[in-house]
Amino acid sequence: MVNEPGTGSDATIYDVARVAGVSPSTVSRAFSRPGRVSAQTAEKIRQVAEELGYRSREVSRTAAKSTTKVLGLAVADITNPFNFRVIRGCQAAAAEAGFVVTLNDAQESEALEREMLRRSLPLLDGLIVASSRLSDTELRTVAKQLPVVILNRRVAGLHCIIPDMAHGVRKATEHLLALDHRNITYLAGPEASWADGMRWRAMRDSAKELGFTEHRVGPFAPTLQGGRGAAEVIAARRLKAVVCFNDLMAIGLMQGLAERGIKVPEQISIIGFDNIFASALVTPGLTTVAAPLTMLGDSAVRYVVASLAGHKSAETAPVSVPVRLIVRHSTGPA
């Protein structure tokens, strides 16, 4: 009768090797030097190890001592230029403190973000999460395992750094009002986005205080394609002033409107959010609300490094960073 392999904390590297049908040395390389094992074999070994409850000594030792000098940065979508300067800010601050940064791209998928964090947490000293699509409860659970900073979102009880969205929306609508627009539309992004909800709330608050009529269109994907898709709705409703969830949507909207013969800003004014590099390159140049994105990444890393050194702040209110309106040529008189 063949003995069953150990399970749970009793599982050994030999148990994993036996079930996976490889040598113990291959199992060891799969965890310590994954580049020397084929992706198919490594995945099989990881699956068997997970089923048996085995954790490699390298991973266990890393998690126990937390001295990897590695920080994780999880972003909702690496193709969104919003993240470029955040990444640079994180990398510069991490290098200054003697750390390196690994990048996880969730591709706007809650399930993928959850799985990436589950796999990478044992290898990290700290984590920065930008525009997460996970629930507050899940993020607080992660924060029990290592220092965490949340960017572009507020999660009660965690250290959060967010642009001053209310001020940004206020400045955008004041600008449109100065151009005699009295009906202003918000082009909404993904429903799972905390920032989207805050911007729409700020739009409604500004409407009450400043005396204009607000409208909402969407949600649409926070991409060029999302903005182009919204152009049909915007054109059909003959809307004249639109504040978009982000610059990518705003640029896509301008492209979609141009295809329909609608001129910006002669027939419609458009404002974006984030001031990505492309906003100054398109024609007409995009009026946008700019946030200090490099500062977001820099501040997040400095907080994590300070926490690892034992300097934990008792402050739980979100840190708000200033924004400013950059006026270009996508807005004009009503």
mmCIF file of C-alpha atoms in Angstrom:
data_model
loop_
_atom_site.group_PDB
_atom_site.id
_atom_site.type_symbol
_atom_site.label_atom_id
_atom_site.label_comp_id
_atom_site.label_asym_id
_atom_site.label_seq_id
_atom_site.Cartn_x
_atom_site.Cartn_y
_atom_site.Cartn_z
ATOM 1 C CA MET A 1 0.000 0.000 0.000
ATOM 2 C CA VAL A 2 1.417 3.387 -1.058
ATOM 3 C CA ASN A 3 1.663 5.998 1.655
ATOM 4 C CA GLU A 4 -0.248 9.220 0.967
ATOM 5 C CA PRO A 5 1.906 12.364 0.751
ATOM 6 C CA GLY A 6 1.873 14.761 3.652
ATOM 7 C CA THR A 7 -0.626 17.588 3.650
ATOM 8 C CA GLY A 8 -0.885 20.982 5.306
ATOM 9 C CA SER A 9 2.149 21.946 7.363
ATOM 10 C CA ASP A 10 3.444 18.340 7.090
ATOM 11 C CA ALA A 11 3.900 18.522 3.317
ATOM 12 C CA THR A 12 7.527 18.471 2.173
ATOM 13 C CA ILE A 13 9.373 19.221 -1.026
ATOM 14 C CA TYR A 14 9.529 15.455 -1.628
ATOM 15 C CA ASP A 15 5.749 15.155 -1.396
ATOM 16 C CA VAL A 16 5.321 17.907 -3.976
ATOM 17 C CA ALA A 17 7.908 16.295 -6.262
ATOM 18 C CA ARG A 18 6.213 12.880 -5.997
ATOM 19 C CA VAL A 19 2.733 14.169 -6.843
ATOM 20 C CA ALA A 20 3.980 16.490 -9.595
ATOM 21 C CA GLY A 21 6.133 13.755 -11.123
ATOM 22 C CA VAL A 22 9.373 15.752 -11.011
ATOM 23 C CA SER A 23 12.574 15.687 -8.980
ATOM 24 C CA PRO A 24 12.891 17.527 -5.646
ATOM 25 C CA SER A 25 15.569 19.750 -7.206
ATOM 26 C CA THR A 26 13.091 20.831 -9.888
ATOM 27 C CA VAL A 27 10.597 21.779 -7.182
ATOM 28 C CA SER A 28 13.288 23.796 -5.435
ATOM 29 C CA ARG A 29 14.205 25.638 -8.641
ATOM 30 C CA ALA A 30 10.532 26.364 -9.383
ATOM 31 C CA PHE A 31 10.384 28.445 -6.194
ATOM 32 C CA SER A 32 13.899 29.851 -5.934
ATOM 33 C CA ARG A 33 14.815 30.257 -9.632
ATOM 34 C CA PRO A 34 11.583 30.096 -11.651
ATOM 35 C CA GLY A 35 13.334 31.214 -14.831
ATOM 36 C CA ARG A 36 15.173 27.883 -14.978
ATOM 37 C CA VAL A 37 11.973 25.827 -15.053
ATOM 38 C CA SER A 38 9.493 25.741 -17.937
ATOM 39 C CA ALA A 39 6.333 27.762 -17.349
ATOM 40 C CA GLN A 40 4.166 24.638 -17.693
ATOM 41 C CA THR A 41 6.207 22.675 -15.149
ATOM 42 C CA ALA A 42 6.386 25.614 -12.739
ATOM 43 C CA GLU A 43 2.612 26.094 -12.880
ATOM 44 C CA LYS A 44 2.025 22.384 -12.241
ATOM 45 C CA ILE A 45 4.369 22.472 -9.240
ATOM 46 C CA ARG A 46 2.653 25.561 -7.835
ATOM 47 C CA GLN A 47 -0.752 23.931 -8.173
ATOM 48 C CA VAL A 48 0.388 20.741 -6.435
ATOM 49 C CA ALA A 49 2.104 22.741 -3.682
ATOM 50 C CA GLU A 50 -1.067 24.734 -3.114
ATOM 51 C CA GLU A 51 -3.209 21.586 -2.943
ATOM 52 C CA LEU A 52 -0.835 20.019 -0.403
ATOM 53 C CA GLY A 53 -0.482 23.220 1.613
ATOM 54 C CA TYR A 54 3.272 23.339 1.006
ATOM 55 C CA ARG A 55 5.213 26.580 1.198
ATOM 56 C CA SER A 56 8.797 26.765 0.016
ATOM 57 C CA ARG A 57 11.429 27.661 2.583
ATOM 58 C CA GLU A 58 12.384 30.666 0.494
ATOM 59 C CA VAL A 59 8.847 32.073 0.563
ATOM 60 C CA SER A 60 8.304 31.222 4.228
ATOM 61 C CA ARG A 61 11.584 32.775 5.230
ATOM 62 C CA THR A 62 10.801 35.893 3.202
ATOM 63 C CA ALA A 63 7.373 36.280 4.759
ATOM 64 C CA ALA A 64 8.694 35.683 8.272
ATOM 65 C CA LYS A 65 11.593 38.114 8.127
ATOM 66 C CA SER A 66 10.072 40.651 5.704
ATOM 67 C CA THR A 67 13.506 41.732 4.484
ATOM 68 C CA THR A 68 13.142 41.406 0.744
ATOM 69 C CA LYS A 69 13.553 45.133 0.102
ATOM 70 C CA VAL A 70 10.819 44.655 -2.496
ATOM 71 C CA LEU A 71 7.642 46.743 -2.677
ATOM 72 C CA GLY A 72 4.630 45.865 -4.792
ATOM 73 C CA LEU A 73 2.691 48.331 -6.928
ATOM 74 C CA ALA A 74 -0.709 47.114 -8.154
ATOM 75 C CA VAL A 75 -2.431 49.192 -10.847
ATOM 76 C CA ALA A 76 -5.847 48.770 -12.426
ATOM 77 C CA ASP A 77 -4.554 49.122 -15.997
ATOM 78 C CA ILE A 78 -0.935 49.579 -17.046
ATOM 79 C CA THR A 79 -1.990 50.930 -20.453
ATOM 80 C CA ASN A 80 -3.643 53.938 -18.786
ATOM 81 C CA PRO A 81 -1.059 56.768 -18.903
ATOM 82 C CA PHE A 82 -2.359 57.933 -15.510
ATOM 83 C CA ASN A 83 -0.139 55.232 -14.029
ATOM 84 C CA PHE A 84 3.082 56.156 -15.813
ATOM 85 C CA ARG A 85 4.124 59.005 -13.525
ATOM 86 C CA VAL A 86 2.799 57.169 -10.462
ATOM 87 C CA ILE A 87 5.164 54.314 -11.331
ATOM 88 C CA ARG A 88 8.080 56.690 -11.826
ATOM 89 C CA GLY A 89 7.393 58.366 -8.495
ATOM 90 C CA CYS A 90 7.313 55.001 -6.740
ATOM 91 C CA GLN A 91 10.515 53.794 -8.388
ATOM 92 C CA ALA A 92 12.486 56.942 -7.614
ATOM 93 C CA ALA A 93 11.489 57.006 -3.951
ATOM 94 C CA ALA A 94 12.069 53.256 -3.589
ATOM 95 C CA ALA A 95 15.552 53.445 -5.121
ATOM 96 C CA GLU A 96 16.455 56.284 -2.776
ATOM 97 C CA ALA A 97 15.436 54.091 0.189
ATOM 98 C CA GLY A 98 17.217 50.980 -1.110
ATOM 99 C CA PHE A 99 14.094 49.173 -2.316
ATOM 100 C CA VAL A 100 12.890 47.936 -5.694
ATOM 101 C CA VAL A 101 9.320 47.947 -7.013
ATOM 102 C CA THR A 102 7.487 45.101 -8.743
ATOM 103 C CA LEU A 103 4.462 45.901 -10.896
ATOM 104 C CA ASN A 104 1.128 44.060 -11.046
ATOM 105 C CA ASP A 105 -1.340 44.942 -13.815
ATOM 106 C CA ALA A 106 -4.922 43.949 -12.993
ATOM 107 C CA GLN A 107 -6.207 44.814 -16.510
ATOM 108 C CA GLU A 108 -9.384 46.244 -14.950
ATOM 109 C CA SER A 109 -10.200 42.755 -13.603
ATOM 110 C CA GLU A 110 -11.182 42.324 -9.971
ATOM 111 C CA ALA A 111 -10.507 38.576 -10.150
ATOM 112 C CA LEU A 112 -7.039 39.040 -11.662
ATOM 113 C CA GLU A 113 -6.133 41.701 -9.104
ATOM 114 C CA ARG A 114 -7.168 39.392 -6.280
ATOM 115 C CA GLU A 115 -5.133 36.469 -7.637
ATOM 116 C CA MET A 116 -2.011 38.559 -8.258
ATOM 117 C CA LEU A 117 -2.048 39.895 -4.725
ATOM 118 C CA ARG A 118 -2.565 36.429 -3.276
ATOM 119 C CA ARG A 119 0.491 35.120 -5.093
ATOM 120 C CA SER A 120 2.803 38.080 -4.566
ATOM 121 C CA LEU A 121 2.147 39.132 -0.964
ATOM 122 C CA PRO A 122 4.561 36.608 0.631
ATOM 123 C CA LEU A 123 7.396 38.120 -1.419
ATOM 124 C CA LEU A 124 6.795 41.759 -0.524
ATOM 125 C CA ASP A 125 7.723 44.083 2.308
ATOM 126 C CA GLY A 126 4.985 46.581 1.465
ATOM 127 C CA LEU A 127 2.291 47.311 -1.101
ATOM 128 C CA ILE A 128 0.924 50.329 -2.972
ATOM 129 C CA VAL A 129 -2.459 49.833 -4.645
ATOM 130 C CA ALA A 130 -3.620 52.345 -7.266
ATOM 131 C CA SER A 131 -7.298 52.591 -8.256
ATOM 132 C CA SER A 132 -8.118 49.152 -6.871
ATOM 133 C CA ARG A 133 -11.324 47.370 -7.898
ATOM 134 C CA LEU A 134 -11.320 45.143 -4.789
ATOM 135 C CA SER A 135 -13.715 45.676 -1.890
ATOM 136 C CA ASP A 136 -12.745 47.691 1.186
ATOM 137 C CA THR A 137 -12.907 44.509 3.273
ATOM 138 C CA GLU A 138 -10.437 42.705 1.014
ATOM 139 C CA LEU A 139 -8.000 45.612 1.078
ATOM 140 C CA ARG A 140 -8.169 45.832 4.875
ATOM 141 C CA THR A 141 -7.436 42.096 5.050
ATOM 142 C CA VAL A 142 -4.332 42.614 2.916
ATOM 143 C CA ALA A 143 -3.243 45.492 5.177
ATOM 144 C CA LYS A 144 -3.165 43.108 8.149
ATOM 145 C CA GLN A 145 -0.279 41.265 6.503
ATOM 146 C CA LEU A 146 2.010 44.149 5.512
ATOM 147 C CA PRO A 147 2.055 47.959 5.206
ATOM 148 C CA VAL A 148 -0.370 49.120 2.499
ATOM 149 C CA VAL A 149 -1.063 52.502 0.899
ATOM 150 C CA ILE A 150 -4.139 53.074 -1.262
ATOM 151 C CA LEU A 151 -3.934 55.607 -4.098
ATOM 152 C CA ASN A 152 -6.856 57.368 -5.782
ATOM 153 C CA ARG A 153 -9.399 55.852 -3.419
ATOM 154 C CA ARG A 154 -10.521 56.100 0.193
ATOM 155 C CA VAL A 155 -10.682 52.981 2.388
ATOM 156 C CA ALA A 156 -11.583 53.570 6.036
ATOM 157 C CA GLY A 157 -8.800 52.594 8.415
ATOM 158 C CA LEU A 158 -6.054 52.516 5.769
ATOM 159 C CA HIS A 159 -3.541 55.139 4.697
ATOM 160 C CA CYS A 160 -4.954 56.677 1.501
ATOM 161 C CA ILE A 161 -3.595 59.378 -0.809
ATOM 162 C CA ILE A 162 -6.099 60.955 -3.180
ATOM 163 C CA PRO A 163 -6.236 63.970 -5.513
ATOM 164 C CA ASP A 164 -8.613 66.693 -4.360
ATOM 165 C CA MET A 165 -11.415 65.612 -6.699
ATOM 166 C CA ALA A 166 -14.052 67.964 -5.316
ATOM 167 C CA HIS A 167 -11.818 70.966 -5.973
ATOM 168 C CA GLY A 168 -10.945 69.659 -9.434
ATOM 169 C CA VAL A 169 -14.574 69.247 -10.471
ATOM 170 C CA ARG A 170 -15.401 72.638 -8.997
ATOM 171 C CA LYS A 171 -12.665 74.356 -11.032
ATOM 172 C CA ALA A 172 -13.774 72.547 -14.203
ATOM 173 C CA THR A 173 -17.400 73.586 -13.814
ATOM 174 C CA GLU A 174 -16.500 77.164 -12.877
ATOM 175 C CA HIS A 175 -14.477 77.361 -16.075
ATOM 176 C CA LEU A 176 -17.435 76.145 -18.143
ATOM 177 C CA LEU A 177 -19.807 78.531 -16.384
ATOM 178 C CA ALA A 178 -17.468 81.416 -17.231
ATOM 179 C CA LEU A 179 -17.938 80.371 -20.856
ATOM 180 C CA ASP A 180 -21.743 80.628 -20.395
ATOM 181 C CA HIS A 181 -22.462 76.894 -20.293
ATOM 182 C CA ARG A 182 -25.463 76.208 -18.066
ATOM 183 C CA ASN A 183 -25.946 72.491 -18.784
ATOM 184 C CA ILE A 184 -22.918 70.355 -17.930
ATOM 185 C CA THR A 185 -22.653 66.595 -18.444
ATOM 186 C CA TYR A 186 -20.450 64.123 -16.593
ATOM 187 C CA LEU A 187 -19.199 61.237 -18.759
ATOM 188 C CA ALA A 188 -18.917 58.406 -16.228
ATOM 189 C CA GLY A 189 -16.194 55.769 -15.993
ATOM 190 C CA PRO A 190 -16.388 52.254 -14.499
ATOM 191 C CA GLU A 191 -18.994 51.722 -11.788
ATOM 192 C CA ALA A 192 -16.464 49.854 -9.632
ATOM 193 C CA SER A 193 -14.268 52.957 -9.480
ATOM 194 C CA TRP A 194 -14.389 54.903 -6.215
ATOM 195 C CA ALA A 195 -13.019 57.960 -8.022
ATOM 196 C CA ASP A 196 -15.897 57.862 -10.491
ATOM 197 C CA GLY A 197 -18.452 58.010 -7.687
ATOM 198 C CA MET A 198 -16.628 60.890 -6.020
ATOM 199 C CA ARG A 199 -16.455 62.916 -9.222
ATOM 200 C CA TRP A 200 -20.150 62.518 -9.907
ATOM 201 C CA ARG A 201 -20.955 63.505 -6.313
ATOM 202 C CA ALA A 202 -18.731 66.565 -6.686
ATOM 203 C CA MET A 203 -20.528 67.441 -9.932
ATOM 204 C CA ARG A 204 -23.919 67.337 -8.206
ATOM 205 C CA ASP A 205 -22.638 69.392 -5.278
ATOM 206 C CA SER A 206 -21.180 71.986 -7.648
ATOM 207 C CA ALA A 207 -24.476 72.156 -9.562
ATOM 208 C CA LYS A 208 -26.368 72.983 -6.371
ATOM 209 C CA GLU A 209 -23.852 75.594 -5.252
ATOM 210 C CA LEU A 210 -23.156 77.260 -8.609
ATOM 211 C CA GLY A 211 -26.603 77.011 -10.194
ATOM 212 C CA PHE A 212 -26.190 74.901 -13.329
ATOM 213 C CA THR A 213 -27.995 71.741 -14.499
ATOM 214 C CA GLU A 214 -25.978 68.520 -14.291
ATOM 215 C CA HIS A 215 -26.399 65.402 -16.417
ATOM 216 C CA ARG A 216 -24.738 61.983 -16.336
ATOM 217 C CA VAL A 217 -23.948 59.692 -19.279
ATOM 218 C CA GLY A 218 -22.470 56.231 -18.844
ATOM 219 C CA PRO A 219 -20.809 54.233 -17.457
ATOM 220 C CA PHE A 220 -18.244 53.613 -20.184
ATOM 221 C CA ALA A 221 -14.834 51.932 -20.127
ATOM 222 C CA PRO A 222 -12.081 54.376 -19.025
ATOM 223 C CA THR A 223 -10.320 54.032 -22.389
ATOM 224 C CA LEU A 224 -10.101 55.650 -25.811
ATOM 225 C CA GLN A 225 -12.620 53.088 -27.042
ATOM 226 C CA GLY A 226 -14.938 53.945 -24.165
ATOM 227 C CA GLY A 227 -14.860 57.625 -25.107
ATOM 228 C CA ARG A 228 -15.425 56.864 -28.788
ATOM 229 C CA GLY A 229 -18.397 54.700 -27.842
ATOM 230 C CA ALA A 230 -19.863 57.541 -25.789
ATOM 231 C CA ALA A 231 -19.669 59.923 -28.756
ATOM 232 C CA GLU A 232 -22.841 58.462 -30.273
ATOM 233 C CA VAL A 233 -24.835 59.209 -27.120
ATOM 234 C CA ILE A 234 -23.292 62.667 -26.650
ATOM 235 C CA ALA A 235 -24.005 63.597 -30.276
ATOM 236 C CA ALA A 236 -27.582 62.265 -30.211
ATOM 237 C CA ARG A 237 -28.410 64.352 -27.138
ATOM 238 C CA ARG A 238 -26.764 67.464 -28.614
ATOM 239 C CA LEU A 239 -24.826 68.064 -25.392
ATOM 240 C CA LYS A 240 -22.660 71.165 -25.274
ATOM 241 C CA ALA A 241 -20.306 70.748 -22.274
ATOM 242 C CA VAL A 242 -18.829 67.475 -20.985
ATOM 243 C CA VAL A 243 -16.496 66.702 -18.075
ATOM 244 C CA CYS A 244 -15.014 63.220 -18.616
ATOM 245 C CA PHE A 245 -13.922 60.639 -16.046
ATOM 246 C CA ASN A 246 -10.376 60.764 -17.430
ATOM 247 C CA ASP A 247 -8.298 62.115 -20.315
ATOM 248 C CA LEU A 248 -8.374 58.878 -22.283
ATOM 249 C CA MET A 249 -12.166 58.998 -22.453
ATOM 250 C CA ALA A 250 -12.062 62.699 -23.331
ATOM 251 C CA ILE A 251 -9.637 62.116 -26.207
ATOM 252 C CA GLY A 252 -11.684 59.157 -27.452
ATOM 253 C CA LEU A 253 -14.813 61.311 -27.257
ATOM 254 C CA MET A 254 -13.174 64.035 -29.359
ATOM 255 C CA GLN A 255 -12.182 61.448 -31.954
ATOM 256 C CA GLY A 256 -15.695 60.005 -32.057
ATOM 257 C CA LEU A 257 -17.272 63.447 -32.394
ATOM 258 C CA ALA A 258 -14.849 64.426 -35.178
ATOM 259 C CA GLU A 259 -15.948 61.362 -37.135
ATOM 260 C CA ARG A 260 -19.519 62.704 -36.887
ATOM 261 C CA GLY A 261 -18.540 66.176 -38.066
ATOM 262 C CA ILE A 262 -18.955 67.778 -34.633
ATOM 263 C CA LYS A 263 -16.300 70.402 -33.898
ATOM 264 C CA VAL A 264 -14.530 70.909 -30.565
ATOM 265 C CA PRO A 265 -14.786 73.497 -29.023
ATOM 266 C CA GLU A 266 -17.038 75.338 -31.526
ATOM 267 C CA GLN A 267 -19.977 72.973 -30.961
ATOM 268 C CA ILE A 268 -19.055 71.218 -27.714
ATOM 269 C CA SER A 269 -16.584 71.843 -24.881
ATOM 270 C CA ILE A 270 -14.726 68.900 -23.333
ATOM 271 C CA ILE A 271 -12.670 68.606 -20.130
ATOM 272 C CA GLY A 272 -10.666 65.599 -18.964
ATOM 273 C CA PHE A 273 -8.998 64.435 -15.759
ATOM 274 C CA ASP A 274 -5.347 63.517 -15.036
ATOM 275 C CA ASN A 275 -3.328 65.602 -17.551
ATOM 276 C CA ILE A 276 -1.691 62.602 -19.223
ATOM 277 C CA PHE A 277 1.067 63.453 -21.715
ATOM 278 C CA ALA A 278 -1.260 62.939 -24.704
ATOM 279 C CA SER A 279 -3.598 65.705 -23.538
ATOM 280 C CA ALA A 280 -1.129 68.324 -24.794
ATOM 281 C CA LEU A 281 -0.480 66.484 -28.062
ATOM 282 C CA VAL A 282 -4.004 66.080 -29.436
ATOM 283 C CA THR A 283 -5.743 68.712 -31.561
ATOM 284 C CA PRO A 284 -7.337 70.666 -30.054
ATOM 285 C CA GLY A 285 -5.289 70.474 -26.869
ATOM 286 C CA LEU A 286 -7.333 69.031 -24.032
ATOM 287 C CA THR A 287 -8.400 71.173 -21.098
ATOM 288 C CA THR A 288 -7.920 68.935 -18.054
ATOM 289 C CA VAL A 289 -7.701 68.698 -14.274
ATOM 290 C CA ALA A 290 -4.076 67.892 -13.420
ATOM 291 C CA ALA A 291 -2.989 65.924 -10.363
ATOM 292 C CA PRO A 292 0.645 65.607 -9.167
ATOM 293 C CA LEU A 293 0.863 61.925 -10.095
ATOM 294 C CA THR A 294 4.587 61.592 -9.414
ATOM 295 C CA MET A 295 3.947 62.959 -5.924
ATOM 296 C CA LEU A 296 1.327 60.262 -5.335
ATOM 297 C CA GLY A 297 3.836 57.490 -6.006
ATOM 298 C CA ASP A 298 6.641 59.181 -4.076
ATOM 299 C CA SER A 299 4.472 59.820 -1.007
ATOM 300 C CA ALA A 300 3.129 56.270 -1.000
ATOM 301 C CA VAL A 301 6.586 54.690 -0.971
ATOM 302 C CA ARG A 302 7.852 57.039 1.735
ATOM 303 C CA TYR A 303 4.918 56.080 3.955
ATOM 304 C CA VAL A 304 5.527 52.343 3.466
ATOM 305 C CA VAL A 305 9.260 52.671 4.150
ATOM 306 C CA ALA A 306 8.551 54.718 7.288
ATOM 307 C CA SER A 307 6.064 52.068 8.454
ATOM 308 C CA LEU A 308 8.639 49.310 7.977
ATOM 309 C CA ALA A 309 11.038 51.358 10.099
ATOM 310 C CA GLY A 310 8.457 51.470 12.879
ATOM 311 C CA HIS A 311 7.232 55.028 12.292
ATOM 312 C CA LYS A 312 3.510 54.429 11.895
ATOM 313 C CA SER A 313 1.195 57.408 11.741
ATOM 314 C CA ALA A 314 -1.958 57.455 13.822
ATOM 315 C CA GLU A 315 -3.613 59.564 11.126
ATOM 316 C CA THR A 316 -6.315 57.606 9.273
ATOM 317 C CA ALA A 317 -7.931 60.465 7.315
ATOM 318 C CA PRO A 318 -6.982 60.401 3.620
ATOM 319 C CA VAL A 319 -4.152 62.632 2.509
ATOM 320 C CA SER A 320 -5.473 65.003 -0.150
ATOM 321 C CA VAL A 321 -3.052 66.294 -2.778
ATOM 322 C CA PRO A 322 -3.799 69.517 -4.685
ATOM 323 C CA VAL A 323 -5.009 69.643 -8.289
ATOM 324 C CA ARG A 324 -5.184 72.448 -10.848
ATOM 325 C CA LEU A 325 -7.105 73.145 -14.017
ATOM 326 C CA ILE A 326 -5.004 73.393 -17.172
ATOM 327 C CA VAL A 327 -6.911 75.320 -19.835
ATOM 328 C CA ARG A 328 -6.064 74.424 -23.435
ATOM 329 C CA HIS A 329 -8.254 74.588 -26.537
ATOM 330 C CA SER A 330 -10.993 71.958 -26.068
ATOM 331 C CA THR A 331 -13.275 74.411 -24.240
ATOM 332 C CA GLY A 332 -14.972 77.461 -25.696
ATOM 333 C CA PRO A 333 -18.000 79.744 -25.372
ATOM 334 C CA ALA A 334 -21.448 78.179 -25.333
#
